[in-house]
mmCIF file of C-alpha atoms in Angstrom:
data_model
loop_
_atom_site.group_PDB
_atom_site.id
_atom_site.type_symbol
_atom_site.label_atom_id
_atom_site.label_comp_id
_atom_site.label_asym_id
_atom_site.label_seq_id
_atom_site.Cartn_x
_atom_site.Cartn_y
_atom_site.Cartn_z
ATOM 1 C CA MET A 16 -38.051 -0.214 25.743
ATOM 2 C CA LYS A 17 -37.457 2.426 23.106
ATOM 3 C CA THR A 18 -38.445 1.749 19.531
ATOM 4 C CA ARG A 19 -38.008 3.453 16.205
ATOM 5 C CA THR A 20 -40.053 3.380 13.022
ATOM 6 C CA VAL A 21 -38.475 1.647 10.038
ATOM 7 C CA ARG A 22 -39.934 1.694 6.533
ATOM 8 C CA ARG A 23 -39.652 -1.609 4.684
ATOM 9 C CA THR A 24 -40.857 -3.025 1.389
ATOM 10 C CA ARG A 25 -42.161 -6.383 0.243
ATOM 11 C CA LEU A 26 -43.469 -7.897 -2.960
ATOM 12 C CA VAL A 27 -47.216 -8.514 -3.071
ATOM 13 C CA PRO A 28 -49.496 -9.638 -5.920
ATOM 14 C CA HIS A 29 -51.660 -6.924 -7.471
ATOM 15 C CA THR A 30 -54.298 -7.601 -10.116
ATOM 16 C CA VAL A 31 -55.657 -5.126 -12.654
ATOM 17 C CA ASN A 32 -57.975 -6.179 -15.502
ATOM 18 C CA GLY A 33 -57.352 -9.795 -14.651
ATOM 19 C CA ILE A 34 -53.563 -9.454 -14.958
ATOM 20 C CA THR A 35 -51.547 -10.068 -11.794
ATOM 21 C CA GLU A 36 -48.132 -8.563 -11.214
ATOM 22 C CA MET A 37 -45.800 -8.565 -8.199
ATOM 23 C CA VAL A 38 -45.446 -5.000 -6.936
ATOM 24 C CA LEU A 39 -43.684 -3.347 -4.029
ATOM 25 C CA ASP A 40 -45.745 -2.750 -0.905
ATOM 26 C CA ARG A 41 -44.263 -0.202 1.477
ATOM 27 C CA TYR A 42 -45.074 -0.531 5.162
ATOM 28 C CA GLU A 43 -43.733 0.623 8.498
ATOM 29 C CA VAL A 44 -42.741 -1.417 11.540
ATOM 30 C CA GLU A 45 -41.546 -0.558 15.022
ATOM 31 C CA VAL A 46 -38.169 -2.083 15.913
ATOM 32 C CA PRO A 47 -36.440 -1.908 19.293
ATOM 33 C CA VAL A 48 -33.590 0.562 19.674
ATOM 34 C CA PRO A 49 -30.489 -0.945 21.291
ATOM 35 C CA PRO A 50 -29.182 0.900 24.330
ATOM 36 C CA ARG A 51 -26.395 3.378 23.734
ATOM 37 C CA ASP A 52 -22.912 1.893 23.987
ATOM 38 C CA TRP A 53 -21.489 4.364 26.468
ATOM 39 C CA ASP A 54 -18.154 2.538 26.632
ATOM 40 C CA ARG A 55 -17.608 3.039 22.917
ATOM 41 C CA THR A 56 -18.870 6.619 23.100
ATOM 42 C CA ILE A 57 -16.455 7.478 25.904
ATOM 43 C CA LEU A 58 -13.551 5.741 24.152
ATOM 44 C CA ASN A 59 -14.225 7.681 20.948
ATOM 45 C CA ALA A 60 -14.406 10.928 22.915
ATOM 46 C CA VAL A 61 -11.127 10.185 24.700
ATOM 47 C CA THR A 62 -9.429 9.302 21.412
ATOM 48 C CA ALA A 63 -10.656 12.526 19.794
ATOM 49 C CA ALA A 64 -9.522 14.572 22.791
ATOM 50 C CA ALA A 65 -6.099 12.899 22.698
ATOM 51 C CA GLY A 66 -5.801 13.785 19.026
ATOM 52 C CA LEU A 67 -6.661 17.403 19.820
ATOM 53 C CA LEU A 68 -4.016 17.482 22.548
ATOM 54 C CA VAL A 69 -1.457 16.165 20.066
ATOM 55 C CA ALA A 70 -2.206 19.147 17.839
ATOM 56 C CA VAL A 71 -1.768 21.496 20.811
ATOM 57 C CA ALA A 72 1.537 19.873 21.762
ATOM 58 C CA VAL A 73 2.811 20.125 18.182
ATOM 59 C CA VAL A 74 1.958 23.837 18.006
ATOM 60 C CA TRP A 75 3.638 24.552 21.347
ATOM 61 C CA SER A 76 6.761 22.507 20.622
ATOM 62 C CA THR A 77 7.106 23.875 17.112
ATOM 63 C CA ALA A 78 6.877 27.444 18.370
ATOM 64 C CA SER A 79 9.430 26.833 21.143
ATOM 65 C CA ILE A 80 11.926 24.732 19.196
ATOM 66 C CA GLY A 81 11.520 26.869 16.095
ATOM 67 C CA ASP A 82 12.381 29.998 18.064
ATOM 68 C CA LEU A 83 15.368 28.158 19.557
ATOM 69 C CA LEU A 84 16.723 27.086 16.160
ATOM 70 C CA ALA A 85 15.998 30.497 14.633
ATOM 71 C CA ARG A 86 18.892 31.839 16.722
ATOM 72 C CA VAL A 87 21.345 30.173 14.343
ATOM 73 C CA THR A 88 19.443 29.853 11.062
ATOM 74 C CA VAL A 89 16.673 31.465 9.043
ATOM 75 C CA ALA A 90 13.184 31.212 10.514
ATOM 76 C CA PRO A 91 11.541 29.087 7.752
ATOM 77 C CA ALA A 92 14.221 26.419 8.026
ATOM 78 C CA ALA A 93 14.155 26.567 11.834
ATOM 79 C CA TYR A 94 10.412 26.036 12.141
ATOM 80 C CA ALA A 95 10.411 23.347 9.453
ATOM 81 C CA ALA A 96 13.051 21.442 11.408
ATOM 82 C CA ALA A 97 11.139 22.024 14.653
ATOM 83 C CA VAL A 98 8.155 20.103 13.273
ATOM 84 C CA ALA A 99 10.352 17.011 12.946
ATOM 85 C CA PHE A 100 10.875 16.802 16.723
ATOM 86 C CA ASP A 101 7.212 16.094 17.494
ATOM 87 C CA LEU A 102 6.455 14.464 14.179
ATOM 88 C CA ALA A 103 8.974 11.717 14.967
ATOM 89 C CA TRP A 104 7.212 10.436 18.081
ATOM 90 C CA ILE A 105 3.776 10.959 16.510
ATOM 91 C CA LEU A 106 4.745 8.721 13.575
ATOM 92 C CA CYS A 107 6.074 6.140 16.019
ATOM 93 C CA MET A 108 2.699 6.184 17.764
ATOM 94 C CA ALA A 109 0.976 5.649 14.419
ATOM 95 C CA VAL A 110 3.130 2.593 13.714
ATOM 96 C CA GLU A 111 2.484 1.347 17.241
ATOM 97 C CA TRP A 112 -1.247 1.672 16.524
ATOM 98 C CA LEU A 113 -0.886 -0.433 13.367
ATOM 99 C CA ALA A 114 0.886 -3.125 15.419
ATOM 100 C CA ARG A 115 -1.607 -3.042 18.285
ATOM 101 C CA TYR A 116 -2.443 -6.741 17.752
ATOM 102 C CA ASP A 117 1.220 -7.747 17.883
ATOM 103 C CA PRO A 118 3.039 -6.674 21.081
ATOM 104 C CA ALA A 119 6.434 -7.798 19.759
ATOM 105 C CA ARG A 120 6.195 -5.574 16.674
ATOM 106 C CA ALA A 121 4.767 -2.649 18.664
ATOM 107 C CA GLU A 122 7.662 -2.612 21.124
ATOM 108 C CA GLN A 123 10.249 -1.038 18.803
ATOM 109 C CA PRO A 124 8.134 1.955 17.650
ATOM 110 C CA ARG A 125 7.048 2.467 21.276
ATOM 111 C CA ASN A 126 10.655 2.656 22.463
ATOM 112 C CA MET A 127 11.696 4.888 19.576
ATOM 113 C CA GLY A 128 8.732 7.142 20.280
ATOM 114 C CA HIS A 129 9.843 7.536 23.888
ATOM 115 C CA GLY A 130 13.346 8.445 22.722
ATOM 116 C CA ALA A 131 12.081 11.007 20.208
ATOM 117 C CA LEU A 132 9.811 12.486 22.878
ATOM 118 C CA ALA A 133 12.736 12.865 25.284
ATOM 119 C CA VAL A 134 14.724 14.779 22.644
ATOM 120 C CA ALA A 135 11.763 17.085 21.951
ATOM 121 C CA MET A 136 11.257 17.751 25.674
ATOM 122 C CA VAL A 137 14.941 18.595 26.128
ATOM 123 C CA ALA A 138 14.767 21.015 23.184
ATOM 124 C CA VAL A 139 11.704 22.786 24.624
ATOM 125 C CA GLY A 140 13.370 22.999 28.035
ATOM 126 C CA ALA A 141 16.555 24.385 26.500
ATOM 127 C CA HIS A 142 14.543 27.115 24.807
ATOM 128 C CA GLY A 143 13.077 28.234 28.132
ATOM 129 C CA TRP A 144 16.467 28.093 29.821
ATOM 130 C CA LEU A 145 18.159 30.223 27.129
ATOM 131 C CA ALA A 146 15.286 32.694 27.302
ATOM 132 C CA GLY A 147 15.763 33.023 31.063
ATOM 133 C CA GLN A 148 12.406 31.355 31.769
ATOM 134 C CA GLU A 149 13.432 28.015 33.215
ATOM 135 C CA ALA A 150 10.038 27.322 34.803
ATOM 136 C CA ILE A 151 8.187 27.955 31.541
ATOM 137 C CA GLY A 152 10.674 25.758 29.695
ATOM 138 C CA ILE A 153 10.057 22.880 32.099
ATOM 139 C CA ILE A 154 6.287 23.287 31.971
ATOM 140 C CA GLY A 155 6.354 23.462 28.158
ATOM 141 C CA ALA A 156 8.404 20.273 27.982
ATOM 142 C CA VAL A 157 5.954 18.511 30.286
ATOM 143 C CA VAL A 158 3.108 19.295 27.854
ATOM 144 C CA SER A 159 4.517 16.895 25.261
ATOM 145 C CA GLY A 160 5.188 14.316 27.973
ATOM 146 C CA ILE A 161 1.580 14.440 29.182
ATOM 147 C CA VAL A 162 0.204 14.070 25.650
ATOM 148 C CA LYS A 163 2.491 11.122 24.878
ATOM 149 C CA THR A 164 1.544 9.418 28.152
ATOM 150 C CA LEU A 165 -2.145 9.923 27.412
ATOM 151 C CA TRP A 166 -1.755 8.427 23.957
ATOM 152 C CA THR A 167 0.135 5.462 25.397
ATOM 153 C CA ILE A 168 -2.816 4.776 27.694
ATOM 154 C CA VAL A 169 -5.305 5.115 24.830
ATOM 155 C CA LEU A 170 -3.269 2.824 22.585
ATOM 156 C CA ARG A 171 -3.051 0.165 25.267
ATOM 157 C CA HIS A 172 -6.807 0.316 25.679
ATOM 158 C CA HIS A 173 -7.313 -0.139 21.931
ATOM 159 C CA ALA A 174 -4.708 -2.908 21.724
ATOM 160 C CA LYS A 175 -6.035 -6.448 21.590
ATOM 161 C CA PRO A 176 -3.083 -8.815 22.159
ATOM 162 C CA LEU A 177 -3.544 -12.332 20.790
ATOM 163 C CA ASP A 178 -2.859 -15.517 22.684
ATOM 164 C CA ASP A 179 0.416 -17.295 21.923
ATOM 165 C CA LYS A 180 -0.944 -19.936 19.528
ATOM 166 C CA THR A 181 -3.085 -17.460 17.603
ATOM 167 C CA GLN A 182 -0.123 -15.081 17.369
ATOM 168 C CA GLN A 183 2.027 -17.859 15.913
ATOM 169 C CA TRP A 184 -0.692 -18.624 13.368
ATOM 170 C CA VAL A 185 -0.901 -14.942 12.393
ATOM 171 C CA ASP A 186 2.889 -14.715 12.078
ATOM 172 C CA LYS A 187 2.989 -17.719 9.741
ATOM 173 C CA GLN A 188 0.153 -16.370 7.612
ATOM 174 C CA ARG A 189 1.846 -12.966 7.475
ATOM 175 C CA ALA A 190 5.141 -14.584 6.464
ATOM 176 C CA GLU A 191 3.447 -16.639 3.748
ATOM 177 C CA ALA A 192 1.609 -13.625 2.332
ATOM 178 C CA GLY A 193 4.801 -11.565 2.525
ATOM 179 C CA GLY A 194 6.698 -14.262 0.631
ATOM 180 C CA GLU A 195 4.060 -14.296 -2.110
ATOM 181 C CA LEU A 196 4.219 -10.510 -2.360
ATOM 182 C CA ALA A 197 8.016 -10.584 -2.529
ATOM 183 C CA MET A 198 7.949 -13.205 -5.286
ATOM 184 C CA VAL A 199 5.900 -10.874 -7.484
ATOM 185 C CA ALA A 200 8.745 -8.363 -7.560
ATOM 186 C CA ILE A 201 11.394 -11.093 -7.774
ATOM 187 C CA ASN A 202 9.684 -12.813 -10.722
ATOM 188 C CA ARG A 203 9.361 -9.467 -12.473
ATOM 189 C CA GLU A 204 13.073 -8.831 -11.925
ATOM 190 C CA LEU A 205 14.039 -12.299 -13.179
ATOM 191 C CA THR A 206 11.834 -11.955 -16.270
ATOM 192 C CA ARG A 207 13.425 -8.595 -17.062
ATOM 193 C CA ALA A 208 16.915 -10.003 -16.577
ATOM 194 C CA ARG A 209 16.226 -13.035 -18.776
ATOM 195 C CA GLY A 210 14.789 -10.771 -21.455
ATOM 196 C CA MET A 211 17.942 -8.644 -21.389
ATOM 197 C CA VAL A 212 20.107 -11.783 -21.642
ATOM 198 C CA ALA A 213 18.052 -13.049 -24.585
ATOM 199 C CA ALA A 214 18.277 -9.677 -26.317
ATOM 200 C CA GLU A 215 22.044 -9.569 -25.786
ATOM 201 C CA GLU A 216 22.406 -13.053 -27.221
ATOM 202 C CA GLN A 217 20.400 -12.071 -30.296
ATOM 203 C CA VAL A 218 22.558 -8.994 -30.836
ATOM 204 C CA LEU A 219 25.708 -11.121 -30.639
ATOM 205 C CA ARG A 220 24.284 -13.671 -33.097
ATOM 206 C CA THR A 221 23.535 -10.920 -35.626
ATOM 207 C CA ASP A 222 26.955 -9.235 -35.191
ATOM 208 C CA PRO A 223 28.443 -8.613 -38.663
ATOM 209 C CA ASP A 224 31.857 -9.608 -37.317
ATOM 210 C CA ALA A 225 30.610 -13.045 -36.286
ATOM 211 C CA ASP A 226 31.716 -16.257 -37.977
ATOM 212 C CA PRO A 227 30.502 -16.175 -41.629
ATOM 213 C CA ARG A 228 29.309 -19.742 -41.258
ATOM 214 C CA GLU A 229 26.821 -18.499 -38.659
ATOM 215 C CA SER A 230 25.625 -15.382 -40.514
ATOM 216 C CA GLY A 231 24.518 -16.889 -43.806
ATOM 217 C CA GLN A 232 21.026 -17.444 -45.089
ATOM 218 C CA ASP A 233 19.019 -19.882 -43.012
ATOM 219 C CA PRO A 234 16.735 -21.749 -45.403
ATOM 220 C CA ASP A 235 14.383 -22.700 -42.581
ATOM 221 C CA ASN A 236 13.458 -19.239 -41.327
ATOM 222 C CA GLY A 237 14.202 -16.932 -44.273
ATOM 223 C CA PHE A 238 15.447 -14.126 -42.029
ATOM 224 C CA GLY A 239 18.823 -13.795 -43.764
ATOM 225 C CA SER A 240 20.502 -14.856 -40.476
ATOM 226 C CA PRO A 241 20.067 -17.634 -37.958
ATOM 227 C CA GLY A 242 17.262 -15.505 -36.480
ATOM 228 C CA PRO A 243 16.217 -15.154 -32.877
ATOM 229 C CA ASN A 244 16.725 -18.108 -30.616
ATOM 230 C CA SER A 245 13.678 -19.592 -28.916
ATOM 231 C CA THR A 246 14.377 -20.608 -25.351
ATOM 232 C CA GLY A 247 10.954 -22.012 -24.556
ATOM 233 C CA PRO A 248 7.212 -21.321 -24.890
ATOM 234 C CA MET A 249 6.599 -17.667 -25.673
ATOM 235 C CA THR A 250 3.612 -15.374 -25.934
ATOM 236 C CA VAL A 251 2.965 -13.384 -29.083
ATOM 237 C CA LYS A 252 4.112 -10.230 -27.311
ATOM 238 C CA ASP A 253 7.339 -11.906 -26.125
ATOM 239 C CA ALA A 254 8.017 -13.207 -29.637
ATOM 240 C CA VAL A 255 7.570 -9.731 -31.132
ATOM 241 C CA ARG A 256 9.861 -8.289 -28.457
ATOM 242 C CA THR A 257 12.538 -10.909 -29.169
ATOM 243 C CA ALA A 258 12.310 -10.356 -32.909
ATOM 244 C CA LYS A 259 12.727 -6.616 -32.483
ATOM 245 C CA ALA A 260 15.697 -7.199 -30.197
ATOM 246 C CA ALA A 261 17.264 -9.258 -32.995
ATOM 247 C CA GLY A 262 16.838 -6.368 -35.420
ATOM 248 C CA ILE A 263 13.873 -7.828 -37.323
ATOM 249 C CA THR A 264 11.457 -5.032 -38.204
ATOM 250 C CA ASP A 265 9.737 -6.300 -41.328
ATOM 251 C CA PRO A 266 6.143 -7.170 -40.286
ATOM 252 C CA ASP A 267 6.013 -10.269 -42.485
ATOM 253 C CA LYS A 268 9.229 -11.675 -41.049
ATOM 254 C CA VAL A 269 8.129 -10.874 -37.523
ATOM 255 C CA LEU A 270 4.820 -12.633 -38.162
ATOM 256 C CA LYS A 271 6.649 -15.664 -39.526
ATOM 257 C CA TYR A 272 8.846 -15.771 -36.430
ATOM 258 C CA VAL A 273 5.794 -15.501 -34.174
ATOM 259 C CA HIS A 274 4.214 -18.434 -36.006
ATOM 260 C CA GLN A 275 7.375 -20.476 -35.454
ATOM 261 C CA VAL A 276 7.984 -19.892 -31.743
ATOM 262 C CA ALA A 277 4.728 -18.674 -30.221
ATOM 263 C CA ASP A 278 1.364 -19.124 -31.895
ATOM 264 C CA ALA A 279 0.934 -20.639 -35.329
ATOM 265 C CA ASN A 280 -2.516 -19.008 -35.515
ATOM 266 C CA ALA A 281 -1.420 -15.512 -34.535
ATOM 267 C CA LYS A 282 -2.996 -12.834 -36.720
ATOM 268 C CA ALA A 283 -1.073 -10.225 -38.641
ATOM 269 C CA GLU A 284 -3.066 -7.373 -37.101
ATOM 270 C CA THR A 285 -2.076 -8.530 -33.596
ATOM 271 C CA VAL A 286 1.605 -8.558 -34.502
ATOM 272 C CA ASN A 287 1.318 -5.198 -36.261
ATOM 273 C CA ARG A 288 -0.395 -3.711 -33.210
ATOM 274 C CA TYR A 289 2.489 -4.785 -30.973
ATOM 275 C CA LEU A 290 4.956 -3.373 -33.495
ATOM 276 C CA ARG A 291 3.127 -0.044 -33.541
ATOM 277 C CA MET A 292 3.053 0.044 -29.757
ATOM 278 C CA GLY A 293 6.832 -0.311 -29.789
ATOM 279 C CA VAL A 294 7.079 -3.321 -27.453
ATOM 280 C CA ALA A 295 9.999 -2.683 -25.101
ATOM 281 C CA CYS A 296 12.868 -5.131 -25.114
#
């Protein structure tokens, strides 16, 4: 059995002049070396070789299809478009790889990848046919087909399908996590919409053309108008935002409004900081 030397450390007591301290003691031990995992080594080598062949296929297809398209357009645009032919089925393979634990989700990118590959092979064959080299066109088209077939085999070897009950459990967990993620954006959208509604209401309440009975001095808030309307518990930042939306810019009045609807202990420097930051409505 093969072994290898490993350096380790441990704490040991060490005494000098009657004073003991715990110090590091470095020592070496021989540990067994596990046998090489040839299966994993071969799989990694095959995967790397398949990736190299993809690069070869892309270069060949791009050169052929680019030359074909260059007959009717400028070369830079032709070769840029030619990349899309192979890039389409390569991206489908990447998505299929991401869904390797879920056969149902991997089926669609696999089928789309086969379709994109067929289009690329036809384009390469057409280039050879138009150039009067039908045999070369067919052989060139087969190159992409061989690479795609090889990658399909490699992907199936990497894939680890789950049993039916485990797959159902994963689907439910994925749906629950997806719902939570969606609610983050939805809650943000609703908060923004409610803020816009509140700001619009405040603008209408402070409209100079409004009923004079509603625009007089309010002895309770001292804002010279009914002031912003509080629709529920608010943070200091929300209160400052609402006050600004209502046209209140005086720091003292904003602070008074914050004390009324948000935090009675809010400090003036906090409110002034939000005002300087220009809190968005």
